[in-house]
Amino acid sequence: ARKDGGAAVLAAGDRLSGVLGTVAALLRVRPGYETAVSAALGPLADAVAVGSVSEAVDALTLLKSDDAGRASLLVGGAPAPDRSSWPALPPGAVWAVDAVEAPEALRGSVGVALARVALVDDLAGARSLVREHDLVAVTREGDVVAVGVVHGGSASAPSLLEVQAAVDEARAKLDDATHRYERAKFELVGALEA
């Protein structure tokens, strides 16, 4: 049976320091870009975040010693990439890093993972952008286009990042409904007492 190293790292909180949580729970992605950012991050979309390279090595050592599987780790503390050589994007395209909010400890690392990755509406836009510039273009549907590497196709199971975005949206709607219920209840009690 295949072992889930990421779950093992999360479960070993008492034996490991610096485990920050799942990348999906720590990042906030601009609505409408969840699938694209997940594809751009690749295995890091379902990874566990840790605070430093040393803590990442400790996590891998634990996985090996416990024969607990493999894990992708996003390592905090990296400096943000230099964007001065990145080209201007055409209207409608955005840099992936600008569609993501990350905790301070992970901002640079997310920037490294998404360096020179542009989010575009469709495959035609991706093809055009990659022909003109040395970058990776990812469509909103999660197709990845770069010189030498292209992957995508029909939709597959959602990543943890997409599932977390859906949970966050549902939680916000529940909070709003609860607030409206409480307000209506208060108004009804007031009307009954009058």
CSV table of C-alpha atoms in Angstrom, one decimal:
chain,number,residue,atom,x,y,z
A,1,ALA,CA,0.0,0.0,0.0
A,2,ARG,CA,1.1,3.5,-0.8
A,3,LYS,CA,2.1,5.5,2.3
A,4,ASP,CA,1.2,9.2,2.8
A,5,GLY,CA,4.4,10.9,3.9
A,6,GLY,CA,2.7,14.3,4.2
A,7,ALA,CA,0.2,12.9,6.7
A,8,ALA,CA,3.0,11.3,8.6
A,9,VAL,CA,4.9,14.6,8.8
A,10,LEU,CA,1.7,16.4,10.1
A,11,ALA,CA,1.0,13.6,12.6
A,12,ALA,CA,4.6,13.7,13.9
A,13,GLY,CA,4.2,17.2,15.4
A,14,ASP,CA,5.4,16.0,18.8
A,15,ARG,CA,8.6,14.6,17.2
A,16,LEU,CA,9.3,17.4,14.6
A,17,SER,CA,9.7,21.1,15.0
A,18,GLY,CA,8.9,23.7,12.4
A,19,VAL,CA,5.9,22.0,10.8
A,20,LEU,CA,3.6,24.9,9.7
A,21,GLY,CA,0.7,22.9,8.2
A,22,THR,CA,-0.6,22.0,4.8
A,23,VAL,CA,0.2,24.4,1.9
A,24,ALA,CA,-3.5,24.3,1.0
A,25,ALA,CA,-4.5,25.5,4.4
A,26,LEU,CA,-1.8,28.2,4.6
A,27,LEU,CA,-2.3,29.8,1.1
A,28,ARG,CA,-5.2,32.0,-0.1
A,29,VAL,CA,-5.7,32.0,-3.8
A,30,ARG,CA,-7.6,34.7,-5.7
A,31,PRO,CA,-11.0,33.3,-6.6
A,32,GLY,CA,-11.1,31.8,-10.1
A,33,TYR,CA,-7.4,30.9,-10.1
A,34,GLU,CA,-7.4,27.9,-7.7
A,35,THR,CA,-7.1,25.3,-10.5
A,36,ALA,CA,-4.4,27.2,-12.3
A,37,VAL,CA,-2.3,27.9,-9.1
A,38,SER,CA,-2.7,24.2,-8.1
A,39,ALA,CA,-1.3,23.1,-11.5
A,40,ALA,CA,1.5,25.7,-11.3
A,41,LEU,CA,2.5,24.5,-7.9
A,42,GLY,CA,2.4,20.8,-9.0
A,43,PRO,CA,3.1,18.5,-6.1
A,44,LEU,CA,3.6,21.5,-3.8
A,45,ALA,CA,-0.2,22.2,-3.9
A,46,ASP,CA,-0.7,19.1,-1.8
A,47,ALA,CA,2.5,19.6,0.3
A,48,VAL,CA,3.3,20.3,3.9
A,49,ALA,CA,5.0,23.6,4.8
A,50,VAL,CA,8.0,23.6,7.1
A,51,GLY,CA,10.0,26.5,8.5
A,52,SER,CA,13.5,25.8,7.3
A,53,VAL,CA,15.7,23.5,5.3
A,54,SER,CA,17.0,21.9,8.5
A,55,GLU,CA,13.4,21.1,9.6
A,56,ALA,CA,12.7,19.7,6.1
A,57,VAL,CA,15.7,17.4,6.4
A,58,ASP,CA,14.5,16.3,9.8
A,59,ALA,CA,11.1,15.5,8.4
A,60,LEU,CA,12.6,13.4,5.5
A,61,THR,CA,14.9,11.7,8.1
A,62,LEU,CA,11.8,10.8,10.1
A,63,LEU,CA,10.0,9.5,7.0
A,64,LYS,CA,12.9,7.3,6.2
A,65,SER,CA,13.4,5.9,9.7
A,66,ASP,CA,9.7,5.2,10.1
A,67,ASP,CA,9.3,3.9,6.5
A,68,ALA,CA,6.4,6.3,6.3
A,69,GLY,CA,6.4,7.2,2.6
A,70,ARG,CA,7.4,10.3,0.6
A,71,ALA,CA,6.4,13.9,1.0
A,72,SER,CA,6.7,17.2,-0.8
A,73,LEU,CA,7.7,20.0,1.5
A,74,LEU,CA,7.5,23.7,0.9
A,75,VAL,CA,10.4,25.2,2.9
A,76,GLY,CA,10.0,28.6,4.4
A,77,GLY,CA,12.6,31.3,4.6
A,78,ALA,CA,13.6,31.6,0.9
A,79,PRO,CA,14.2,35.1,-0.4
A,80,ALA,CA,11.6,36.4,-3.0
A,81,PRO,CA,12.8,36.0,-6.6
A,82,ASP,CA,14.1,39.1,-8.4
A,83,ARG,CA,11.2,40.1,-10.8
A,84,SER,CA,13.1,42.8,-12.6
A,85,SER,CA,13.7,40.7,-15.7
A,86,TRP,CA,10.1,39.3,-15.9
A,87,PRO,CA,8.3,40.6,-19.0
A,88,ALA,CA,5.2,42.7,-18.9
A,89,LEU,CA,2.1,40.5,-19.4
A,90,PRO,CA,-0.7,41.1,-21.8
A,91,PRO,CA,-4.1,42.2,-20.6
A,92,GLY,CA,-5.9,39.3,-18.8
A,93,ALA,CA,-2.7,37.5,-17.8
A,94,VAL,CA,-1.4,37.7,-14.2
A,95,TRP,CA,1.7,36.4,-12.5
A,96,ALA,CA,0.8,33.4,-10.4
A,97,VAL,CA,2.6,34.8,-7.4
A,98,ASP,CA,0.3,37.8,-7.5
A,99,ALA,CA,-2.8,35.6,-7.3
A,100,VAL,CA,-1.6,34.0,-4.0
A,101,GLU,CA,-1.5,35.3,-0.4
A,102,ALA,CA,1.0,33.5,1.8
A,103,PRO,CA,2.1,33.9,5.4
A,104,GLU,CA,5.3,36.0,5.7
A,105,ALA,CA,7.5,32.9,6.4
A,106,LEU,CA,6.4,31.3,3.1
A,107,ARG,CA,6.1,34.3,0.8
A,108,GLY,CA,9.6,34.0,-0.7
A,109,SER,CA,9.3,30.2,-1.1
A,110,VAL,CA,6.0,30.6,-2.8
A,111,GLY,CA,7.6,33.2,-5.1
A,112,VAL,CA,10.4,30.8,-5.9
A,113,ALA,CA,7.9,28.0,-6.7
A,114,LEU,CA,5.9,30.3,-8.9
A,115,ALA,CA,8.7,32.3,-10.5
A,116,ARG,CA,8.0,33.3,-14.1
A,117,VAL,CA,4.6,31.5,-14.1
A,118,ALA,CA,1.9,33.4,-15.8
A,119,LEU,CA,-1.8,32.6,-15.4
A,120,VAL,CA,-3.8,33.0,-18.6
A,121,ASP,CA,-7.4,32.3,-19.7
A,122,ASP,CA,-6.9,29.6,-22.3
A,123,LEU,CA,-4.5,27.5,-24.3
A,124,ALA,CA,-4.3,30.0,-27.2
A,125,GLY,CA,-3.1,32.7,-24.7
A,126,ALA,CA,-0.6,30.2,-23.2
A,127,ARG,CA,0.8,29.3,-26.6
A,128,SER,CA,1.2,32.9,-27.6
A,129,LEU,CA,2.8,33.9,-24.3
A,130,VAL,CA,5.3,31.0,-24.3
A,131,ARG,CA,6.3,31.7,-28.0
A,132,GLU,CA,7.2,35.3,-27.0
A,133,HIS,CA,8.8,34.9,-23.6
A,134,ASP,CA,10.8,32.5,-21.5
A,135,LEU,CA,8.2,31.6,-19.0
A,136,VAL,CA,5.5,29.0,-18.0
A,137,ALA,CA,1.9,29.7,-18.8
A,138,VAL,CA,-0.9,28.0,-17.0
A,139,THR,CA,-4.6,28.2,-18.0
A,140,ARG,CA,-7.4,28.7,-15.6
A,141,GLU,CA,-8.3,25.0,-16.3
A,142,GLY,CA,-4.9,23.9,-15.2
A,143,ASP,CA,-3.1,23.2,-18.5
A,144,VAL,CA,0.7,24.0,-18.2
A,145,VAL,CA,2.6,25.2,-21.3
A,146,ALA,CA,6.3,25.8,-21.4
A,147,VAL,CA,9.1,25.3,-23.8
A,148,GLY,CA,9.9,21.6,-23.6
A,149,VAL,CA,7.1,20.6,-21.2
A,150,VAL,CA,3.3,20.7,-21.7
A,151,HIS,CA,0.8,18.9,-19.6
A,152,GLY,CA,-2.9,19.0,-19.1
A,153,GLY,CA,-6.1,17.8,-20.7
A,154,SER,CA,-9.5,17.1,-19.2
A,155,ALA,CA,-10.3,17.8,-15.6
A,156,SER,CA,-9.2,15.4,-12.8
A,157,ALA,CA,-9.8,15.2,-9.1
A,158,PRO,CA,-9.4,18.5,-7.3
A,159,SER,CA,-6.2,19.3,-5.4
A,160,LEU,CA,-6.1,20.1,-1.7
A,161,LEU,CA,-5.7,23.7,-2.6
A,162,GLU,CA,-9.0,23.7,-4.6
A,163,VAL,CA,-10.8,21.7,-1.9
A,164,GLN,CA,-9.5,24.2,0.8
A,165,ALA,CA,-10.8,27.1,-1.3
A,166,ALA,CA,-14.3,25.4,-1.5
A,167,VAL,CA,-14.3,24.9,2.3
A,168,ASP,CA,-13.3,28.5,2.8
A,169,GLU,CA,-16.1,29.7,0.5
A,170,ALA,CA,-18.7,27.4,2.2
A,171,ARG,CA,-17.5,28.7,5.7
A,172,ALA,CA,-18.0,32.3,4.6
A,173,LYS,CA,-21.5,31.5,3.3
A,174,LEU,CA,-22.3,29.8,6.5
A,175,ASP,CA,-21.1,32.7,8.6
A,176,ASP,CA,-23.2,35.1,6.4
A,177,ALA,CA,-26.3,32.9,6.8
A,178,THR,CA,-25.8,32.7,10.6
A,179,HIS,CA,-25.4,36.4,10.8
A,180,ARG,CA,-28.6,37.0,8.8
A,181,TYR,CA,-30.5,34.4,11.0
A,182,GLU,CA,-29.4,36.1,14.2
A,183,ARG,CA,-30.4,39.5,12.9
A,184,ALA,CA,-33.8,38.2,11.8
A,185,LYS,CA,-34.3,36.5,15.2
A,186,PHE,CA,-33.4,39.7,17.0
A,187,GLU,CA,-35.9,41.7,14.9
A,188,LEU,CA,-38.6,39.1,15.4
A,189,VAL,CA,-38.2,39.1,19.2
A,190,GLY,CA,-38.3,42.9,19.1
A,191,ALA,CA,-41.5,42.9,17.0
A,192,LEU,CA,-43.2,40.3,19.3
A,193,GLU,CA,-42.3,42.4,22.4
A,194,ALA,CA,-43.7,45.6,20.9
